[in-house]
Short mmCIF file of N, CA and C in Angstrom, two decimals:
data_model
loop_
_atom_site.label_atom_id
_atom_site.label_comp_id
_atom_site.label_asym_id
_atom_site.label_seq_id
_atom_site.Cartn_x
_atom_site.Cartn_y
_atom_site.Cartn_z
N ARG A 165 82.59 89.31 85.77
CA ARG A 165 82.96 90.11 86.93
C ARG A 165 81.88 90.06 87.99
N GLY A 166 82.32 90.04 89.23
CA GLY A 166 81.38 90.04 90.35
C GLY A 166 80.95 91.45 90.70
N PRO A 167 80.20 91.60 91.77
CA PRO A 167 79.78 92.93 92.21
C PRO A 167 80.99 93.82 92.52
N CYS A 168 80.85 95.09 92.26
CA CYS A 168 81.92 96.08 92.47
C CYS A 168 82.20 96.27 93.96
N VAL A 169 83.49 96.25 94.32
CA VAL A 169 83.88 96.44 95.72
C VAL A 169 83.52 97.84 96.23
N LEU A 170 83.38 98.79 95.31
CA LEU A 170 83.08 100.16 95.69
C LEU A 170 81.58 100.44 95.73
N SER A 171 80.92 100.26 94.60
CA SER A 171 79.52 100.69 94.48
C SER A 171 78.50 99.62 94.88
N GLU A 172 78.94 98.37 95.03
CA GLU A 172 78.03 97.29 95.39
C GLU A 172 78.60 96.49 96.56
N TYR A 173 79.02 97.21 97.60
CA TYR A 173 79.76 96.57 98.69
C TYR A 173 79.02 95.40 99.32
N GLN A 174 77.76 95.57 99.68
CA GLN A 174 77.02 94.50 100.35
C GLN A 174 76.91 93.26 99.46
N ALA A 175 76.62 93.47 98.16
CA ALA A 175 76.52 92.36 97.21
C ALA A 175 77.89 91.70 97.03
N PHE A 176 78.95 92.51 96.99
CA PHE A 176 80.33 91.99 96.89
C PHE A 176 80.63 91.09 98.08
N ARG A 177 80.35 91.58 99.27
CA ARG A 177 80.62 90.83 100.51
C ARG A 177 79.86 89.50 100.50
N GLU A 178 78.58 89.56 100.19
CA GLU A 178 77.74 88.35 100.16
C GLU A 178 78.24 87.36 99.10
N ASN A 179 78.66 87.88 97.93
CA ASN A 179 79.16 87.02 96.86
C ASN A 179 80.38 86.22 97.31
N VAL A 180 81.28 86.87 98.03
CA VAL A 180 82.48 86.17 98.51
C VAL A 180 82.10 85.15 99.58
N LEU A 181 81.36 85.58 100.58
CA LEU A 181 81.09 84.71 101.73
C LEU A 181 80.19 83.53 101.38
N LYS A 182 79.31 83.68 100.40
CA LYS A 182 78.43 82.55 100.06
C LYS A 182 79.09 81.58 99.08
N ASN A 183 80.25 81.95 98.54
CA ASN A 183 80.93 81.10 97.56
C ASN A 183 82.27 80.56 98.04
N LEU A 184 82.45 80.45 99.34
CA LEU A 184 83.74 80.02 99.88
C LEU A 184 84.12 78.59 99.49
N ASP A 185 83.16 77.82 98.99
CA ASP A 185 83.50 76.46 98.54
C ASP A 185 84.02 76.45 97.10
N ASP A 186 84.05 77.61 96.43
CA ASP A 186 84.58 77.71 95.06
C ASP A 186 86.07 77.39 95.07
N LYS A 187 86.55 76.74 94.01
CA LYS A 187 87.97 76.37 93.92
C LYS A 187 88.90 77.58 93.90
N ALA A 188 88.37 78.76 93.59
CA ALA A 188 89.18 79.99 93.59
C ALA A 188 89.78 80.24 94.98
N PHE A 189 89.11 79.74 96.03
CA PHE A 189 89.56 79.99 97.39
C PHE A 189 90.49 78.89 97.91
N ASP A 190 90.87 77.95 97.01
CA ASP A 190 91.90 76.96 97.34
C ASP A 190 93.29 77.58 97.16
N LYS A 191 93.36 78.72 96.53
CA LYS A 191 94.62 79.40 96.21
C LYS A 191 95.04 80.30 97.37
N PRO A 192 96.27 80.81 97.30
CA PRO A 192 96.72 81.79 98.30
C PRO A 192 95.83 83.04 98.21
N ILE A 193 95.67 83.71 99.34
CA ILE A 193 94.81 84.89 99.38
C ILE A 193 95.29 85.96 98.40
N CYS A 194 96.60 86.08 98.19
CA CYS A 194 97.10 87.10 97.25
C CYS A 194 96.64 86.81 95.82
N GLU A 195 96.48 85.56 95.47
CA GLU A 195 96.01 85.21 94.12
C GLU A 195 94.49 85.34 94.04
N ALA A 196 93.78 84.92 95.09
CA ALA A 196 92.32 85.02 95.11
C ALA A 196 91.88 86.48 94.99
N LEU A 197 92.63 87.40 95.59
CA LEU A 197 92.26 88.82 95.56
C LEU A 197 92.28 89.42 94.14
N LEU A 198 92.96 88.76 93.22
CA LEU A 198 92.99 89.25 91.84
C LEU A 198 91.88 88.63 90.98
N ASN A 199 91.10 87.71 91.56
CA ASN A 199 90.01 87.07 90.82
C ASN A 199 88.83 88.03 90.75
N GLN A 200 88.60 88.57 89.55
CA GLN A 200 87.58 89.61 89.37
C GLN A 200 86.15 89.09 89.50
N LYS A 201 85.99 87.78 89.50
CA LYS A 201 84.66 87.19 89.74
C LYS A 201 84.23 87.46 91.19
N PHE A 202 85.21 87.58 92.07
CA PHE A 202 84.91 87.80 93.48
C PHE A 202 85.41 89.16 93.99
N PHE A 203 86.51 89.65 93.46
CA PHE A 203 87.13 90.89 93.95
C PHE A 203 87.23 91.91 92.82
N ASN A 204 86.10 92.23 92.23
CA ASN A 204 86.02 93.13 91.09
C ASN A 204 86.53 94.52 91.46
N GLY A 205 87.67 94.89 90.87
CA GLY A 205 88.25 96.21 91.12
C GLY A 205 89.55 96.15 91.91
N ILE A 206 89.86 95.01 92.49
CA ILE A 206 91.11 94.89 93.26
C ILE A 206 92.23 94.49 92.30
N GLY A 207 93.30 95.27 92.33
CA GLY A 207 94.45 95.00 91.49
C GLY A 207 95.68 94.76 92.34
N ASN A 208 96.82 94.76 91.68
CA ASN A 208 98.07 94.35 92.33
C ASN A 208 98.46 95.23 93.52
N TYR A 209 98.45 96.54 93.35
CA TYR A 209 98.90 97.37 94.48
C TYR A 209 97.87 97.37 95.60
N LEU A 210 96.57 97.26 95.26
CA LEU A 210 95.54 97.24 96.30
C LEU A 210 95.63 95.97 97.15
N ARG A 211 95.88 94.83 96.51
CA ARG A 211 95.96 93.59 97.29
C ARG A 211 97.11 93.66 98.28
N ALA A 212 98.24 94.20 97.86
CA ALA A 212 99.39 94.32 98.76
C ALA A 212 99.07 95.22 99.94
N GLU A 213 98.45 96.36 99.66
CA GLU A 213 98.13 97.32 100.73
C GLU A 213 97.11 96.74 101.71
N ILE A 214 96.11 96.04 101.21
CA ILE A 214 95.06 95.45 102.06
C ILE A 214 95.66 94.38 102.97
N LEU A 215 96.41 93.45 102.40
CA LEU A 215 97.00 92.37 103.20
C LEU A 215 98.00 92.92 104.21
N TYR A 216 98.78 93.91 103.80
CA TYR A 216 99.77 94.51 104.70
C TYR A 216 99.09 95.13 105.92
N ARG A 217 98.02 95.89 105.69
CA ARG A 217 97.33 96.56 106.80
C ARG A 217 96.77 95.58 107.81
N LEU A 218 96.37 94.40 107.33
CA LEU A 218 95.79 93.39 108.22
C LEU A 218 96.83 92.39 108.72
N LYS A 219 98.07 92.55 108.27
CA LYS A 219 99.16 91.63 108.63
C LYS A 219 98.82 90.18 108.27
N ILE A 220 98.20 89.99 107.11
CA ILE A 220 97.87 88.66 106.61
C ILE A 220 98.98 88.23 105.65
N PRO A 221 99.61 87.09 105.89
CA PRO A 221 100.63 86.61 104.95
C PRO A 221 99.99 86.40 103.57
N PRO A 222 100.62 86.87 102.50
CA PRO A 222 100.01 86.80 101.18
C PRO A 222 99.77 85.38 100.67
N PHE A 223 100.55 84.43 101.15
CA PHE A 223 100.41 83.06 100.68
C PHE A 223 99.70 82.17 101.71
N GLU A 224 98.85 82.78 102.51
CA GLU A 224 97.93 82.03 103.38
C GLU A 224 96.78 81.57 102.49
N LYS A 225 96.22 80.40 102.77
CA LYS A 225 95.11 79.90 101.95
C LYS A 225 93.90 80.84 102.07
N ALA A 226 93.35 81.24 100.95
CA ALA A 226 92.24 82.20 100.91
C ALA A 226 91.05 81.72 101.74
N ARG A 227 90.68 80.48 101.59
CA ARG A 227 89.52 79.96 102.33
C ARG A 227 89.73 80.07 103.83
N THR A 228 90.95 79.78 104.29
CA THR A 228 91.26 79.87 105.73
C THR A 228 91.03 81.29 106.23
N VAL A 229 91.52 82.27 105.50
CA VAL A 229 91.37 83.68 105.89
C VAL A 229 89.89 84.07 105.90
N LEU A 230 89.18 83.71 104.84
CA LEU A 230 87.80 84.16 104.68
C LEU A 230 86.80 83.40 105.55
N GLU A 231 87.05 82.12 105.82
CA GLU A 231 86.15 81.39 106.72
C GLU A 231 86.26 81.95 108.14
N ALA A 232 87.45 82.33 108.54
CA ALA A 232 87.64 82.95 109.86
C ALA A 232 86.84 84.24 109.94
N LEU A 233 86.86 84.99 108.86
CA LEU A 233 86.12 86.25 108.79
C LEU A 233 84.61 85.99 108.88
N LYS A 234 84.14 84.95 108.19
CA LYS A 234 82.71 84.59 108.22
C LYS A 234 82.30 84.21 109.65
N ASN A 235 83.16 83.45 110.34
CA ASN A 235 82.86 83.05 111.71
C ASN A 235 82.84 84.26 112.65
N GLN A 236 83.76 85.20 112.46
CA GLN A 236 83.80 86.42 113.28
C GLN A 236 82.52 87.22 113.08
N GLU A 237 82.09 87.32 111.82
CA GLU A 237 80.87 88.08 111.51
C GLU A 237 79.65 87.47 112.19
N GLN A 238 79.54 86.14 112.17
CA GLN A 238 78.42 85.47 112.82
C GLN A 238 78.46 85.70 114.33
N ALA A 239 79.64 85.60 114.92
CA ALA A 239 79.80 85.81 116.36
C ALA A 239 79.44 87.24 116.74
N ARG A 240 79.85 88.19 115.92
CA ARG A 240 79.56 89.60 116.16
C ARG A 240 78.05 89.85 116.14
N ARG A 241 77.37 89.22 115.17
CA ARG A 241 75.92 89.36 115.05
C ARG A 241 75.20 88.77 116.27
N GLU A 242 75.65 87.59 116.69
CA GLU A 242 75.01 86.92 117.82
C GLU A 242 75.27 87.65 119.13
N LYS A 243 76.47 88.18 119.27
CA LYS A 243 76.85 88.87 120.50
C LYS A 243 76.14 90.21 120.66
N SER A 244 75.94 90.91 119.57
CA SER A 244 75.37 92.26 119.65
C SER A 244 74.35 92.52 118.53
N PRO A 245 73.23 91.79 118.55
CA PRO A 245 72.24 91.98 117.48
C PRO A 245 71.55 93.34 117.53
N SER A 246 71.62 93.99 118.68
CA SER A 246 70.89 95.25 118.84
C SER A 246 71.74 96.49 118.63
N LEU A 247 72.97 96.33 118.16
CA LEU A 247 73.82 97.50 117.92
C LEU A 247 73.19 98.44 116.89
N THR A 248 73.29 99.73 117.16
CA THR A 248 72.79 100.72 116.20
C THR A 248 73.74 100.76 115.00
N LEU A 249 73.27 101.30 113.91
CA LEU A 249 74.09 101.41 112.70
C LEU A 249 75.36 102.21 112.99
N SER A 250 75.25 103.29 113.72
CA SER A 250 76.43 104.12 114.00
C SER A 250 77.46 103.35 114.84
N LYS A 251 76.99 102.50 115.77
CA LYS A 251 77.93 101.70 116.57
C LYS A 251 78.57 100.61 115.71
N LYS A 252 77.78 100.03 114.78
CA LYS A 252 78.34 99.04 113.86
C LYS A 252 79.41 99.67 112.98
N LEU A 253 79.14 100.87 112.48
CA LEU A 253 80.12 101.57 111.63
C LEU A 253 81.38 101.91 112.42
N LYS A 254 81.22 102.32 113.68
CA LYS A 254 82.37 102.63 114.52
C LYS A 254 83.23 101.37 114.73
N LEU A 255 82.59 100.25 115.02
CA LEU A 255 83.30 98.97 115.18
C LEU A 255 84.05 98.61 113.90
N MET A 256 83.39 98.79 112.76
CA MET A 256 83.98 98.46 111.47
C MET A 256 85.22 99.32 111.21
N ARG A 257 85.14 100.61 111.54
CA ARG A 257 86.28 101.51 111.32
C ARG A 257 87.45 101.14 112.24
N GLU A 258 87.13 100.75 113.48
CA GLU A 258 88.19 100.43 114.44
C GLU A 258 88.83 99.07 114.18
N ASN A 259 88.06 98.10 113.67
CA ASN A 259 88.56 96.74 113.44
C ASN A 259 88.10 96.24 112.07
N PRO A 260 88.61 96.82 111.00
CA PRO A 260 88.14 96.40 109.67
C PRO A 260 88.60 94.99 109.35
N ASP A 261 87.78 94.28 108.58
CA ASP A 261 88.18 92.95 108.12
C ASP A 261 88.63 93.06 106.66
N LEU A 262 89.06 91.95 106.12
CA LEU A 262 89.60 91.92 104.76
C LEU A 262 88.60 92.48 103.74
N LEU A 263 87.35 92.07 103.82
CA LEU A 263 86.36 92.52 102.83
C LEU A 263 86.05 94.00 102.99
N GLU A 264 86.05 94.49 104.23
CA GLU A 264 85.85 95.93 104.45
C GLU A 264 87.00 96.73 103.85
N LEU A 265 88.23 96.24 104.01
CA LEU A 265 89.37 96.96 103.43
C LEU A 265 89.36 96.88 101.90
N CYS A 266 88.75 95.83 101.34
CA CYS A 266 88.60 95.78 99.87
C CYS A 266 87.71 96.91 99.38
N HIS A 267 86.94 97.48 100.27
CA HIS A 267 86.08 98.63 99.95
C HIS A 267 86.77 99.95 100.33
N THR A 268 87.29 100.03 101.57
CA THR A 268 87.78 101.32 102.06
C THR A 268 89.14 101.73 101.48
N VAL A 269 90.03 100.77 101.20
CA VAL A 269 91.34 101.14 100.65
C VAL A 269 91.19 101.76 99.24
N PRO A 270 90.41 101.14 98.33
CA PRO A 270 90.19 101.82 97.04
C PRO A 270 89.50 103.17 97.21
N MET A 271 88.63 103.28 98.23
CA MET A 271 87.97 104.57 98.47
C MET A 271 88.99 105.65 98.85
N GLU A 272 90.02 105.27 99.59
CA GLU A 272 91.08 106.22 99.93
C GLU A 272 91.74 106.75 98.66
N VAL A 273 91.99 105.85 97.71
CA VAL A 273 92.62 106.25 96.45
C VAL A 273 91.71 107.20 95.70
N ILE A 274 90.43 106.88 95.66
CA ILE A 274 89.47 107.74 94.95
C ILE A 274 89.38 109.10 95.62
N ALA A 275 89.37 109.11 96.95
CA ALA A 275 89.31 110.38 97.69
C ALA A 275 90.55 111.23 97.40
N ALA A 276 91.68 110.58 97.24
CA ALA A 276 92.93 111.29 96.97
C ALA A 276 93.14 111.53 95.48
N GLU A 277 92.27 110.93 94.65
CA GLU A 277 92.46 110.95 93.20
C GLU A 277 92.61 112.36 92.63
N LYS A 278 91.81 113.30 93.11
CA LYS A 278 91.89 114.68 92.58
C LYS A 278 93.32 115.19 92.71
N LYS A 279 93.88 114.95 93.88
CA LYS A 279 95.25 115.39 94.13
C LYS A 279 96.25 114.56 93.32
N LEU A 280 95.97 113.24 93.21
CA LEU A 280 96.91 112.35 92.52
C LEU A 280 96.86 112.51 91.01
N LEU A 281 95.70 112.86 90.47
CA LEU A 281 95.55 112.90 89.01
C LEU A 281 95.46 114.32 88.44
N ASP A 282 95.46 115.33 89.29
CA ASP A 282 95.34 116.71 88.82
C ASP A 282 96.62 117.10 88.09
N PRO A 283 96.51 117.44 86.77
CA PRO A 283 97.73 117.80 86.02
C PRO A 283 98.41 119.05 86.58
N ASP A 284 97.67 119.90 87.31
CA ASP A 284 98.28 121.07 87.92
C ASP A 284 99.05 120.72 89.19
N HIS A 285 98.88 119.49 89.65
CA HIS A 285 99.59 119.01 90.83
C HIS A 285 100.86 118.31 90.38
N ALA A 286 101.96 119.01 90.36
CA ALA A 286 103.21 118.45 89.84
C ALA A 286 103.70 117.25 90.65
N ASP A 287 103.37 117.23 91.93
CA ASP A 287 103.89 116.16 92.77
C ASP A 287 102.85 115.06 93.01
N ASN A 288 101.97 114.81 92.00
CA ASN A 288 100.93 113.80 92.19
C ASN A 288 101.50 112.39 92.37
N TYR A 289 102.54 112.02 91.65
CA TYR A 289 103.13 110.70 91.83
C TYR A 289 103.76 110.60 93.22
N ALA A 290 104.35 111.66 93.66
CA ALA A 290 104.95 111.67 95.00
C ALA A 290 103.86 111.47 96.06
N ALA A 291 102.71 112.07 95.86
CA ALA A 291 101.59 111.91 96.80
C ALA A 291 101.14 110.46 96.83
N PHE A 292 101.06 109.82 95.65
CA PHE A 292 100.66 108.41 95.59
C PHE A 292 101.70 107.54 96.28
N LYS A 293 102.98 107.79 96.02
CA LYS A 293 104.04 107.00 96.66
C LYS A 293 104.01 107.16 98.17
N ASN A 294 103.67 108.36 98.64
CA ASN A 294 103.58 108.59 100.08
C ASN A 294 102.39 107.85 100.69
N TRP A 295 101.33 107.68 99.90
CA TRP A 295 100.14 106.96 100.38
C TRP A 295 100.45 105.46 100.53
N LEU A 296 101.28 104.91 99.64
CA LEU A 296 101.61 103.49 99.69
C LEU A 296 102.34 103.14 100.98
N GLN A 297 101.91 102.06 101.62
CA GLN A 297 102.56 101.61 102.85
C GLN A 297 103.41 100.37 102.62
N CYS A 298 103.14 99.65 101.52
CA CYS A 298 103.80 98.36 101.30
C CYS A 298 104.30 98.20 99.86
N TYR A 299 103.44 98.44 98.90
CA TYR A 299 103.72 98.20 97.48
C TYR A 299 104.89 99.06 97.01
N LEU A 300 105.94 98.44 96.51
CA LEU A 300 107.16 99.11 96.03
C LEU A 300 107.92 99.87 97.10
N VAL A 301 107.59 99.63 98.37
CA VAL A 301 108.23 100.36 99.46
C VAL A 301 109.55 99.68 99.81
N PRO A 302 110.66 100.45 99.87
CA PRO A 302 111.95 99.87 100.24
C PRO A 302 111.86 99.17 101.60
N GLY A 303 112.51 98.01 101.70
CA GLY A 303 112.51 97.25 102.93
C GLY A 303 111.43 96.18 102.99
N MET A 304 110.48 96.24 102.08
CA MET A 304 109.43 95.21 102.03
C MET A 304 109.95 94.01 101.25
N SER A 305 109.39 92.86 101.53
CA SER A 305 109.73 91.65 100.78
C SER A 305 108.82 91.55 99.57
N SER A 306 109.24 90.78 98.58
CA SER A 306 108.38 90.53 97.43
C SER A 306 108.64 89.14 96.88
N LEU A 307 107.59 88.57 96.32
CA LEU A 307 107.66 87.27 95.65
C LEU A 307 106.75 87.32 94.45
N ARG A 308 106.99 86.44 93.50
CA ARG A 308 106.06 86.32 92.37
C ARG A 308 105.06 85.22 92.71
N ASP A 309 103.77 85.51 92.46
CA ASP A 309 102.76 84.48 92.67
C ASP A 309 102.75 83.54 91.47
N ARG A 310 101.86 82.57 91.46
CA ARG A 310 101.82 81.59 90.38
C ARG A 310 101.37 82.17 89.04
N ASN A 311 100.88 83.39 89.06
CA ASN A 311 100.50 84.08 87.82
C ASN A 311 101.60 85.02 87.33
N GLY A 312 102.74 85.02 88.04
CA GLY A 312 103.85 85.87 87.64
C GLY A 312 103.74 87.31 88.13
N ARG A 313 102.76 87.59 88.98
CA ARG A 313 102.57 88.95 89.52
C ARG A 313 103.36 89.09 90.81
N THR A 314 103.98 90.22 91.00
CA THR A 314 104.76 90.46 92.21
C THR A 314 103.84 90.92 93.33
N ILE A 315 103.97 90.26 94.48
CA ILE A 315 103.23 90.67 95.68
C ILE A 315 104.24 91.20 96.69
N TRP A 316 103.96 92.37 97.23
CA TRP A 316 104.82 93.01 98.23
C TRP A 316 104.22 92.75 99.60
N PHE A 317 105.08 92.48 100.59
CA PHE A 317 104.59 92.15 101.92
C PHE A 317 105.70 92.33 102.95
N GLN A 318 105.33 92.19 104.22
CA GLN A 318 106.30 92.23 105.30
C GLN A 318 106.09 90.99 106.16
N GLY A 319 107.15 90.39 106.63
CA GLY A 319 107.04 89.21 107.48
C GLY A 319 107.07 87.92 106.67
N GLU A 320 106.46 86.89 107.24
CA GLU A 320 106.45 85.58 106.59
C GLU A 320 105.49 85.58 105.40
N PRO A 321 105.85 84.88 104.30
CA PRO A 321 104.98 84.86 103.13
C PRO A 321 103.74 83.97 103.30
N GLY A 322 103.82 82.95 104.14
CA GLY A 322 102.70 82.05 104.35
C GLY A 322 102.98 80.66 103.80
N PRO A 323 102.15 79.68 104.18
CA PRO A 323 102.42 78.28 103.86
C PRO A 323 102.32 77.91 102.37
N MET A 324 101.65 78.69 101.56
CA MET A 324 101.49 78.35 100.15
C MET A 324 102.48 79.12 99.24
N ALA A 325 103.51 79.70 99.85
CA ALA A 325 104.49 80.47 99.08
C ALA A 325 105.20 79.59 98.07
N PRO A 326 105.46 80.11 96.87
CA PRO A 326 106.20 79.33 95.88
C PRO A 326 107.62 79.05 96.39
N LYS A 327 108.14 77.91 95.99
CA LYS A 327 109.48 77.53 96.45
C LYS A 327 110.54 78.25 95.63
#
């Protein structure tokens, strides 16, 4: 397993970006997101929610998505090397990238966990279903990836979609 998306965010981010030549990134992004060597802690419903929020087709090549992100990060650093931490955080919140959402989306679940897992909360499953924007949501499309896992999405599946 790679660094944790929650507790080791910076190490997680660096692990993905420095290993983009790994064969794991030759696969569709929806399959790469389940690779625990790089996305430790991301599971089926989280990958759907993350890709949906960014409007990334699930069967887009992982390397294509992540190399674009690496280039954006370099451009952002060059354009504004003197940004304060608070301004960087504000930018991140307003325009999160895929790796940032791999951290913040699970954090939303953890923040809501008390409500979702409290046995005195009779409607905890309803709260979780209301939180979901894509996964198991009526009207969304779904396909099985090459591992037999169902990915939920909206719009085009992407160029690497199974036939």
